[in-house]
Coordinates of C-alpha atoms in Angstrom, one line a residue:
G50 CA 7.8 20.0 -0.5
F51 CA 8.8 22.3 2.4
T52 CA 10.2 21.1 6.1
C53 CA 9.7 22.3 9.6
A54 CA 13.3 24.0 9.1
D55 CA 12.5 25.8 6.2
A56 CA 8.5 26.9 7.7
N57 CA 10.9 27.9 11.9
G58 CA 11.1 31.3 10.6
M59 CA 7.7 31.5 9.8
E60 CA 5.1 33.5 11.9
V61 CA 2.8 31.3 12.7
E62 CA -0.5 33.8 11.1
R63 CA 1.7 33.4 8.1
F64 CA 2.1 29.7 8.0
Q65 CA -2.1 29.0 8.8
E66 CA -2.7 31.8 5.6
L67 CA -0.5 29.0 3.5
A68 CA -1.9 26.2 4.7
K69 CA -5.5 27.4 3.8
V70 CA -4.2 28.2 0.0
M71 CA -3.1 24.8 -0.2
K72 CA -6.5 23.7 0.7
K73 CA -7.6 25.6 -1.6
K74 CA -5.5 24.3 -4.4
N75 CA -5.5 20.6 -3.0
V76 CA -1.6 20.2 -2.5
K77 CA -1.1 17.2 -1.4
L78 CA 1.3 16.5 1.2
G79 CA 3.1 13.4 3.5
E80 CA 2.6 12.2 6.7
D81 CA 5.4 14.2 7.6
E82 CA 5.3 17.3 5.9
L83 CA 1.8 17.5 8.1
S84 CA 3.0 16.5 10.9
C85 CA 5.2 19.6 10.6
L86 CA 2.4 21.7 9.5
V87 CA 0.4 21.0 12.6
K88 CA 2.8 21.7 14.9
M89 CA 3.2 25.5 12.9
V90 CA -0.7 25.8 12.5
T91 CA -1.2 24.8 16.3
L92 CA 1.5 26.9 17.8
H93 CA -0.8 29.7 19.7
G94 CA -3.3 26.7 20.2
I95 CA -6.0 25.5 18.1
P96 CA -7.8 27.8 15.3
K97 CA -11.2 27.9 15.4
D98 CA -11.6 28.2 11.4
L99 CA -10.1 23.8 11.1
D100 CA -12.5 23.7 8.1
S101 CA -11.1 25.9 6.0
Y102 CA -7.3 23.8 6.4
P103 CA -6.3 20.2 4.5
E104 CA -8.2 17.6 5.1
D105 CA -5.6 15.4 5.9
L106 CA -4.6 18.0 8.8
L107 CA -7.2 16.7 10.7
L108 CA -5.2 12.9 10.9
F109 CA -3.6 14.4 13.3
L110 CA -5.7 16.3 16.1
S111 CA -8.4 14.8 17.9
P112 CA -11.8 15.4 17.5
S113 CA -11.1 17.5 21.1
D114 CA -9.0 19.9 18.8
Y115 CA -12.0 20.1 16.7
A116 CA -14.4 21.3 19.7
E117 CA -14.5 24.7 19.2
T118 CA -14.7 24.6 14.9
G119 CA -18.1 22.2 15.4
S120 CA -18.8 18.6 16.6
C121 CA -17.5 15.7 16.5
E122 CA -19.9 14.0 13.4
Q123 CA -18.5 16.8 11.6
Y124 CA -14.7 16.4 12.4
F125 CA -15.3 12.3 11.5
A126 CA -17.5 13.6 8.1
N127 CA -14.0 15.2 7.7
I128 CA -12.0 12.8 8.5
G129 CA -13.5 10.4 6.2
K130 CA -12.6 12.7 3.2
A131 CA -9.6 13.3 4.0
N132 CA -6.6 10.6 2.5
L133 CA -5.8 7.6 5.2
D134 CA -3.3 6.0 3.4
I135 CA -1.0 8.8 4.7
L136 CA -0.9 7.0 8.0
Q137 CA 0.0 3.2 7.8
R138 CA -2.9 0.9 7.5
E139 CA -2.3 -1.0 10.7
S140 CA -0.8 1.8 12.9
S141 CA -2.1 2.4 16.5
Q142 CA -3.3 5.5 15.3
R143 CA -5.0 4.6 12.4
K144 CA -6.8 2.4 14.5
Q145 CA -7.9 5.1 17.4
L146 CA -9.4 7.1 14.5
L147 CA -12.2 4.6 13.8
L148 CA -12.9 3.6 17.3
E149 CA -13.4 7.3 17.8
A150 CA -15.6 7.3 15.0
L151 CA -18.2 4.4 15.7
A152 CA -18.2 6.0 19.6
C153 CA -18.8 9.9 17.9
L154 CA -22.0 7.9 16.4
K155 CA -22.8 5.9 19.0
I156 CA -23.3 2.8 17.4
P157 CA -23.0 0.1 19.9
G158 CA -22.2 -3.1 17.7
T159 CA -21.6 -3.9 14.1
Q160 CA -24.9 -2.1 12.5
I161 CA -24.0 0.5 10.1
N162 CA -26.3 2.6 8.6
M163 CA -26.4 5.0 5.9
E164 CA -26.5 7.7 7.2
N165 CA -22.9 6.7 9.0
A166 CA -21.6 4.9 6.4
E167 CA -21.4 8.6 4.5
I168 CA -20.2 10.2 7.3
L169 CA -17.7 7.3 7.4
G170 CA -16.6 8.3 4.1
H171 CA -12.8 6.6 3.7
L172 CA -12.9 5.4 7.1
V173 CA -15.5 2.6 6.2
C174 CA -12.7 0.9 4.7
D175 CA -11.0 -0.2 7.9
L176 CA -14.0 -1.7 9.3
G177 CA -13.8 -5.3 9.6
G178 CA -15.7 -8.5 8.0
E179 CA -18.3 -8.3 10.8
Y180 CA -19.3 -4.7 10.5
I181 CA -19.6 -5.3 6.2
R182 CA -21.5 -8.5 7.1
S183 CA -23.7 -6.9 9.0
S184 CA -24.7 -4.3 7.4
G185 CA -25.8 -5.5 4.2
G186 CA -25.3 -3.2 1.5
H187 CA -25.2 0.5 2.9
L188 CA -21.3 -0.3 2.7
L189 CA -21.0 -1.7 -0.8
K190 CA -20.6 1.9 -2.5
Q191 CA -18.0 3.4 0.3
L192 CA -16.6 0.3 0.2
S193 CA -15.5 0.3 -3.6
Q194 CA -13.9 3.6 -3.0
C195 CA -10.8 1.2 -0.8
E196 CA -7.4 1.4 -2.1
S197 CA -6.9 -2.6 -0.9
F198 CA -8.8 -5.1 1.4
L199 CA -7.9 -7.6 4.0
P200 CA -8.7 -11.0 3.4
D201 CA -11.6 -10.9 6.0
Q202 CA -12.8 -8.3 4.3
E203 CA -12.5 -9.5 0.7
E204 CA -15.1 -12.5 2.3
A205 CA -17.4 -10.6 3.8
I206 CA -18.0 -8.6 0.7
R207 CA -18.5 -11.4 -1.3
T208 CA -21.1 -12.7 1.1
V209 CA -22.9 -9.5 1.5
T210 CA -22.7 -9.1 -2.8
S211 CA -23.8 -12.8 -2.5
S212 CA -27.2 -12.8 -1.2
G213 CA -28.7 -10.2 -3.1
N214 CA -29.9 -8.2 0.4
T215 CA -28.1 -5.0 -0.5
T216 CA -29.7 -1.5 -2.2
F217 CA -27.9 -2.8 -5.6
G218 CA -29.8 -6.5 -5.6
P219 CA -28.6 -9.6 -6.5
P220 CA -25.9 -9.8 -9.5
V221 CA -28.4 -11.2 -11.7
A222 CA -30.3 -8.0 -12.4
W223 CA -27.3 -5.6 -12.3
S224 CA -26.8 -3.5 -15.4
A225 CA -23.8 -1.6 -16.2
F226 CA -24.2 1.1 -14.7
T227 CA -24.6 -1.1 -11.1
L228 CA -21.1 -2.5 -12.7
H229 CA -19.8 1.0 -12.4
E230 CA -21.0 2.2 -9.3
L231 CA -19.4 -1.2 -7.9
S232 CA -16.6 -0.9 -10.0
G233 CA -13.6 -0.9 -7.0
L234 CA -15.0 -3.9 -5.9
I235 CA -15.0 -6.2 -9.7
P236 CA -11.2 -7.4 -8.9
I237 CA -12.5 -9.1 -5.3
F238 CA -15.9 -10.2 -6.8
D239 CA -14.8 -14.4 -8.0
H240 CA -16.5 -16.5 -10.4
S241 CA -19.8 -17.6 -8.5
I242 CA -20.5 -13.9 -8.9
L243 CA -18.9 -13.1 -12.1
Q244 CA -21.2 -15.6 -13.9
K245 CA -24.8 -14.2 -12.5
I246 CA -23.6 -10.8 -13.7
P247 CA -26.0 -9.9 -16.8
K248 CA -23.2 -11.2 -19.8
N249 CA -24.7 -7.5 -21.8
A250 CA -24.3 -5.9 -17.9
L251 CA -20.5 -6.8 -18.4
I252 CA -20.4 -5.9 -22.2
L253 CA -21.6 -2.6 -22.1
W254 CA -19.4 -1.4 -18.7
L255 CA -16.6 -3.0 -20.7
K256 CA -17.8 -0.2 -24.0
N257 CA -18.9 2.3 -21.8
F258 CA -16.8 2.8 -18.1
A259 CA -14.5 0.5 -17.8
H260 CA -11.3 3.5 -19.4
E261 CA -12.7 5.0 -16.3
S262 CA -12.2 2.6 -13.6
H263 CA -9.0 2.4 -12.0
L264 CA -9.1 -1.3 -12.6
S265 CA -5.7 -2.9 -14.4
R266 CA -5.7 -4.6 -17.8
E267 CA -5.0 -7.6 -15.9
Q268 CA -8.1 -7.5 -13.5
L269 CA -9.8 -6.3 -16.7
A270 CA -8.7 -9.6 -18.4
A271 CA -10.7 -11.7 -15.7
I272 CA -14.0 -10.5 -17.0
V273 CA -13.4 -10.9 -20.6
E274 CA -12.6 -14.5 -19.5
E275 CA -16.5 -14.9 -17.9
L276 CA -17.5 -13.7 -21.0
L277 CA -15.8 -16.6 -23.4
P278 CA -17.5 -20.0 -23.4
T279 CA -16.0 -22.4 -21.4
R280 CA -16.0 -25.2 -23.3
H281 CA -13.3 -23.9 -26.3
K282 CA -13.7 -26.2 -29.6
R283 CA -10.6 -26.7 -32.1
A284 CA -11.0 -24.2 -34.5
V285 CA -9.5 -25.1 -37.4
D286 CA -10.2 -22.6 -39.4
C287 CA -10.7 -19.1 -38.7
P288 CA -14.8 -18.3 -39.0
P289 CA -15.6 -16.2 -42.2
E290 CA -17.2 -13.3 -39.8
K291 CA -14.0 -13.6 -37.3
K292 CA -11.8 -12.5 -39.9
I293 CA -9.3 -10.3 -38.3
T294 CA -8.7 -6.5 -40.1
D295 CA -7.8 -3.2 -39.3
V296 CA -11.2 -2.1 -37.9
V297 CA -11.0 -5.5 -35.6
L298 CA -7.0 -4.5 -34.5
D299 CA -8.1 -0.6 -33.7
D300 CA -11.3 -2.5 -31.3
D301 CA -10.5 -2.2 -27.8
L302 CA -13.5 -5.0 -27.2
M303 CA -11.1 -7.5 -29.6
P304 CA -10.8 -9.7 -26.6
I305 CA -14.1 -10.6 -26.7
Y306 CA -14.9 -11.8 -30.0
Y307 CA -12.2 -14.6 -30.1
T308 CA -11.7 -17.9 -28.2
P309 CA -7.9 -18.8 -27.6
E310 CA -8.5 -21.6 -30.5
E311 CA -10.5 -18.7 -32.4
L312 CA -7.5 -16.2 -32.0
R313 CA -5.0 -18.7 -33.0
A314 CA -6.5 -19.6 -36.4
C315 CA -7.6 -16.0 -37.1
L316 CA -3.8 -14.4 -36.9
K317 CA -2.5 -17.3 -39.3
N318 CA -2.0 -14.8 -41.8
V319 CA -2.2 -11.8 -39.9
S320 CA 0.9 -9.0 -39.4
L321 CA 0.9 -7.8 -36.3
E322 CA 4.1 -5.2 -36.9
N323 CA 2.3 -2.3 -37.0
H324 CA -0.5 -2.4 -33.9
L325 CA 0.8 -4.7 -31.6
S326 CA 1.2 -2.1 -28.8
Q327 CA -2.6 -1.0 -29.5
I328 CA -3.3 -4.7 -29.3
L329 CA -1.4 -4.8 -26.3
T330 CA -3.3 -2.4 -23.7
Y331 CA -6.5 -4.7 -24.4
S332 CA -8.0 -7.1 -21.8
F333 CA -6.7 -10.3 -23.0
S334 CA -6.8 -13.4 -20.6
N335 CA -3.8 -15.1 -20.3
E336 CA -4.5 -17.9 -22.3
Q337 CA -5.2 -15.4 -25.0
L338 CA -2.1 -13.6 -24.8
A339 CA 0.1 -17.0 -24.9
V340 CA -2.0 -17.3 -28.6
L341 CA -0.2 -13.6 -29.3
K342 CA 3.2 -15.1 -27.6
D343 CA 3.5 -17.8 -30.0
K344 CA 2.4 -16.0 -32.6
L345 CA 5.2 -13.9 -32.3
D346 CA 7.9 -16.5 -31.3
E347 CA 6.6 -18.0 -35.0
T348 CA 7.4 -14.9 -36.4
Y349 CA 11.0 -14.2 -34.6
P350 CA 12.5 -17.8 -34.0
D351 CA 16.1 -16.3 -33.6
G352 CA 14.6 -14.5 -30.6
Y353 CA 13.1 -10.6 -31.1
P354 CA 14.4 -7.6 -32.2
E355 CA 15.7 -5.1 -30.0
S356 CA 12.6 -2.5 -31.3
L357 CA 10.1 -5.0 -30.1
L358 CA 11.3 -5.1 -27.3
P359 CA 9.6 -2.0 -25.4
R360 CA 6.3 -2.6 -27.1
L361 CA 5.3 -6.5 -25.5
G362 CA 4.1 -5.0 -22.1
P363 CA 2.1 -7.9 -20.7
L364 CA 3.8 -11.0 -23.2
L365 CA 7.4 -9.6 -21.3
S366 CA 5.8 -11.5 -17.9
F367 CA 5.0 -15.1 -20.7
I368 CA 9.1 -14.3 -21.7
T369 CA 11.4 -18.0 -20.3
L370 CA 14.4 -18.0 -19.8
Q371 CA 15.0 -19.4 -22.9
D372 CA 14.1 -16.8 -24.7
L373 CA 15.9 -14.0 -23.0
S374 CA 19.1 -16.1 -23.8
K375 CA 18.3 -14.9 -27.4
L376 CA 17.4 -11.5 -26.3
K377 CA 19.5 -8.7 -28.8
I378 CA 20.4 -5.8 -26.2
T379 CA 22.5 -3.2 -27.1
S380 CA 22.0 -0.2 -24.9
A381 CA 21.6 0.2 -21.5
N382 CA 18.5 1.6 -22.1
T383 CA 16.8 -1.4 -23.3
L384 CA 18.4 -3.6 -20.0
T385 CA 16.3 -0.9 -18.0
F386 CA 13.6 -1.5 -19.7
L387 CA 13.2 -5.3 -18.8
L388 CA 14.7 -5.1 -15.7
K389 CA 11.7 -4.1 -14.7
D390 CA 9.2 -6.4 -12.1
R391 CA 11.6 -9.2 -12.7
S392 CA 12.1 -12.4 -11.2
D393 CA 15.8 -12.6 -9.5
D394 CA 16.2 -15.5 -11.6
Q395 CA 15.5 -13.5 -15.0
A396 CA 16.9 -11.2 -13.9
S397 CA 20.3 -12.5 -13.4
A398 CA 19.9 -14.3 -16.9
I399 CA 18.9 -10.4 -18.1
I400 CA 21.9 -9.0 -17.0
R401 CA 24.6 -12.0 -18.0
R402 CA 22.9 -12.0 -21.5
Y403 CA 23.4 -7.9 -21.8
I404 CA 27.2 -7.9 -20.5
D405 CA 27.6 -11.6 -22.2
L406 CA 27.3 -9.3 -25.7
G407 CA 29.8 -7.2 -24.4
N408 CA 27.9 -3.9 -22.9
A409 CA 29.9 -2.1 -20.9
L410 CA 28.4 -1.4 -16.6
N411 CA 28.1 2.1 -17.6
A412 CA 25.8 4.5 -15.4
T413 CA 22.5 4.0 -17.3
A414 CA 23.5 0.1 -16.9
L415 CA 24.0 0.3 -13.0
N416 CA 20.8 2.7 -12.3
A417 CA 18.6 -0.1 -14.0
I418 CA 20.8 -2.6 -11.6
G419 CA 20.8 -0.8 -8.6
R420 CA 17.2 -0.5 -8.0
N421 CA 16.5 -4.4 -6.9
Y422 CA 19.6 -6.5 -8.8
T423 CA 22.9 -4.8 -7.3
C424 CA 23.4 -8.4 -4.7
L425 CA 22.9 -10.1 -8.1
L426 CA 25.7 -9.0 -9.4
N427 CA 28.9 -11.4 -9.0
A428 CA 32.5 -11.0 -8.1
T429 CA 33.5 -11.1 -11.9
E430 CA 30.4 -8.1 -12.5
L431 CA 31.5 -5.8 -9.8
A432 CA 34.9 -6.0 -10.7
M433 CA 33.8 -4.3 -14.1
I434 CA 32.4 -1.4 -12.1
D435 CA 34.6 1.5 -13.1
P436 CA 35.0 3.7 -10.1
N437 CA 33.7 6.5 -11.8
T438 CA 30.2 5.8 -12.8
L439 CA 29.5 5.2 -9.7
K440 CA 29.7 9.6 -9.8
L441 CA 26.4 8.8 -11.8
A442 CA 24.7 5.7 -10.3
T443 CA 23.7 4.7 -7.4
L444 CA 23.9 0.8 -5.9
N445 CA 21.6 -1.2 -2.9
S446 CA 24.2 -2.7 -1.3
S447 CA 21.6 -3.3 1.4
G448 CA 21.5 -6.8 2.1
C449 CA 24.0 -8.1 0.1
S450 CA 26.7 -10.8 0.9
Q451 CA 29.7 -8.0 2.9
F452 CA 31.9 -9.3 -0.2
T453 CA 29.7 -7.2 -2.2
K454 CA 29.2 -4.3 0.4
D455 CA 33.1 -4.3 0.7
T456 CA 34.2 -4.5 -2.4
L457 CA 31.6 -0.8 -3.7
Y458 CA 32.3 0.9 -0.8
D459 CA 36.3 0.6 -1.6
K460 CA 34.9 1.5 -5.1
A461 CA 32.8 4.6 -4.4
K462 CA 35.4 5.8 -1.8
R463 CA 38.1 6.4 -4.8
A464 CA 34.6 7.7 -6.8
F465 CA 34.4 10.0 -4.4
S466 CA 37.9 10.5 -3.0
D467 CA 38.4 14.3 -4.6
Q468 CA 35.4 15.4 -2.6
H469 CA 36.5 13.9 0.9
Y470 CA 36.6 17.3 2.7
L471 CA 33.4 18.8 1.4
P472 CA 29.9 18.8 2.9
A473 CA 28.8 16.9 -0.2
Y474 CA 31.2 14.1 0.5
Y475 CA 28.7 12.2 3.8
K476 CA 25.7 12.2 1.1
L477 CA 27.3 10.7 -1.6
I478 CA 29.3 7.8 0.4
E479 CA 26.5 7.1 2.8
P480 CA 24.9 4.6 0.6
Y481 CA 27.6 2.5 0.4
L482 CA 28.5 2.4 4.8
G483 CA 27.9 -1.0 4.9
G484 CA 31.5 -2.1 3.9
A485 CA 33.5 0.9 5.8
P486 CA 36.6 -0.6 8.0
G487 CA 35.9 1.1 11.6
V488 CA 39.0 3.4 10.7
D489 CA 37.0 5.6 8.1
L490 CA 33.9 5.5 10.6
K491 CA 36.3 7.2 13.5
A492 CA 37.1 10.5 10.3
L493 CA 33.8 10.5 9.8
S494 CA 33.0 11.0 13.1
K495 CA 34.4 14.2 13.0
D496 CA 32.3 16.0 10.4
N497 CA 29.3 16.2 12.1
V498 CA 27.5 13.5 10.0
N499 CA 24.3 13.2 11.2
M500 CA 24.4 9.7 10.6
K501 CA 20.8 8.4 10.5
I502 CA 19.9 5.4 12.6
S503 CA 18.9 2.6 9.6
T504 CA 22.4 3.8 8.6
F505 CA 24.4 3.1 12.0
V506 CA 22.6 -0.4 12.6
N507 CA 23.2 -1.4 8.8
L508 CA 27.5 -0.5 9.0
R509 CA 29.8 -4.1 9.4
E510 CA 29.3 -4.9 12.0
D511 CA 33.2 -5.3 13.2
S512 CA 33.9 -1.8 11.8
L513 CA 30.4 -0.9 14.5
L514 CA 31.9 -2.2 17.5
S515 CA 34.5 -0.9 17.4
L516 CA 34.0 2.7 17.8
T517 CA 34.2 4.9 21.2
P518 CA 30.4 6.1 22.7
S519 CA 31.9 9.6 21.8
E520 CA 32.5 9.0 18.2
V521 CA 29.0 7.1 18.4
Q522 CA 28.0 10.2 19.4
D523 CA 29.6 12.3 17.2
L524 CA 28.5 9.6 14.0
L525 CA 25.1 10.2 15.2
G526 CA 24.4 13.7 16.4
S527 CA 21.0 14.7 16.1
H528 CA 20.2 11.4 15.2
L529 CA 21.7 10.1 19.0
G530 CA 17.6 9.6 20.9
D531 CA 17.2 6.5 18.5
L532 CA 20.1 4.6 19.4
K533 CA 17.6 3.6 22.9
K534 CA 15.2 2.1 20.4
W535 CA 17.4 -0.4 19.5
Q536 CA 19.1 -0.4 23.0
N537 CA 18.0 -4.3 23.1
K538 CA 18.1 -5.8 19.6
P539 CA 21.3 -6.6 17.5
P540 CA 23.7 -5.0 16.5
V541 CA 23.1 -1.9 19.0
W542 CA 23.0 -4.3 21.9
N543 CA 25.8 -5.8 21.5
W544 CA 27.8 -2.5 21.1
V545 CA 26.3 -1.8 24.3
Q546 CA 27.6 -4.6 26.3
R547 CA 31.1 -4.1 25.5
Q548 CA 31.3 0.0 27.0
K549 CA 31.7 1.4 30.2
Q550 CA 28.2 2.1 32.0
S551 CA 29.7 5.5 33.2
E552 CA 30.5 6.0 29.0
L553 CA 27.4 5.4 28.2
D554 CA 26.0 7.5 30.9
Q555 CA 27.8 10.6 29.7
L556 CA 25.5 10.1 26.6
H557 CA 22.6 11.2 28.6
I558 CA 19.3 9.0 26.8
G559 CA 19.4 6.3 29.3
L560 CA 21.4 3.1 27.7
T561 CA 22.1 0.5 30.0
G562 CA 24.1 -3.1 29.6
G563 CA 27.0 -1.4 29.8
T564 CA 30.1 -3.6 31.8
Q565 CA 30.2 -1.3 35.8
E566 CA 33.3 0.0 37.4
G567 CA 35.0 -2.6 39.0
Y568 CA 33.1 -5.9 37.0
I569 CA 34.5 -7.8 34.5
N570 CA 32.8 -8.5 31.2
V571 CA 33.0 -12.4 30.4
V572 CA 32.0 -13.4 26.8
V573 CA 31.6 -17.3 27.2
P574 CA 32.3 -17.7 23.3
K575 CA 30.4 -20.3 21.3
L576 CA 31.8 -23.6 20.9
P577 CA 31.5 -25.6 18.2
S578 CA 29.0 -27.8 18.7
S579 CA 30.8 -30.8 18.4
A580 CA 32.7 -29.6 21.5
S581 CA 31.5 -31.9 24.6
L582 CA 30.1 -30.7 27.5
G583 CA 32.9 -31.9 30.0
A584 CA 34.8 -28.6 28.1
V585 CA 32.5 -26.4 28.8
A586 CA 32.2 -27.8 32.3
M587 CA 35.7 -27.6 32.9
M588 CA 35.6 -24.2 31.7
L589 CA 33.2 -23.4 34.4
H590 CA 35.0 -25.2 37.0
L591 CA 38.3 -23.3 36.7
L592 CA 36.2 -19.8 36.1
P593 CA 35.5 -18.6 40.6
S594 CA 40.0 -19.7 40.7
L595 CA 40.6 -17.8 37.3
L596 CA 38.4 -14.6 39.5
I597 CA 40.1 -15.4 42.5
S598 CA 43.5 -15.1 41.3
F599 CA 42.7 -11.9 38.8
L600 CA 41.3 -10.2 42.3
M601 CA 44.9 -11.3 44.4
M602 CA 46.8 -9.4 41.7
S603 CA 44.7 -6.6 41.8
V604 CA 45.2 -6.5 45.3
L605 CA 49.2 -6.7 45.6
S606 CA 49.7 -4.7 42.1

């Protein structure tokens, strides 16, 4: 990636050439990089050959910018090919693009024809349910390319599909190729739609096209469930023609050959050891997976061996807290693997089990915990962390208790004490500043650190409130302007109220709400809920006389 700072020294023409090369090589850029690219490319005005630049760049321009290059239809046809997800789904910028596109194409109502659907491309993904209902099947092909849908859109897609009033016809007439064209919509089809699709079409699609779709194993399993008989017969013995052989285990359509009961019966004398990793990539339904888990439980009654754990795939979601208490975890790598996508209860049990077996909280273990589970560590476990391991691991303590933040800050400060006077120190200590005392923040303010506002507002409140306006200015540096956006929100509002307005004015960012000269800020203490209203009344009754006494003393002094 590049930044605007890298680009500032380049001539605009050279930068424009670089952007055109990026289009030819299909280089993917993020929002910040594209925003920078637009600034540089348009520094001397809008180029007339915008079609030579990456389509994603147009997301940051308007149809009027494109007027020299082509029509608004052409502009939105290019936008339709761009990666809309660079902009937040509900952002005003993205909503504005859709409104301008509908105005350009002169679409007054909610009905969109095939030609306009082609031009809109990915913008179709933002159309509300009323457009989908009114436009019938014209939008289904484009909608199939969308990454995700809102509930209103999903409901509309199901209504239109069920009606059969589309270019694809009713689901009962669909072929495997139809499913291929609409594969992105399959996850939102419900049982009433899936049961109407010919079973042969579903099987052929699974066999020939499923691997090309972006559907997950779980989404494919929903189709497998449709293909299995709804009434499972109790299978006492395995039918001879369904004996599980190596050929069956190598067939990724294995799930559609067995009801859960048949699978249980036919697995009785089969060893899954050599095929487990492979068959767990198949789209077994949850009921079938539960059968496979029972088979493993029978094979390993005292707990799964560590070598088996990385091969459990979808069975990991079936592991209970009781199973976790029997796991043999001897390495931090296994801990890393087990902590992926866990609930807090499960993660806690896994971390406890790892520690109970005598394993150290080394850098690998801390990196595994640190992504999402730092806040689950108790005081004993926090005490086990050697400060030096923080040189090789980063723990995310945002959202943790103040005790956890304070403990980790103390350890991080010790870990990086030898680099205290180096420019790199701030980057190393930044993730832990939520536990920093005020005196350390005052020291940091002298180091030109350019603290981000997101770090500033998550500082310890008592530490933040101890800072003067000039110290805050020195801490935030180039990010000082962001303080204004937080002016009416805690903890910034609490800080502003404690400052002299004259000192806030010297920051030149328009902060208001500080104490005026000659006034005193009366902060009414919070009384306990059981305090009588009389105490409040007494305090308010005495307030005028207290103020008069204060003013008399000022005059006489």
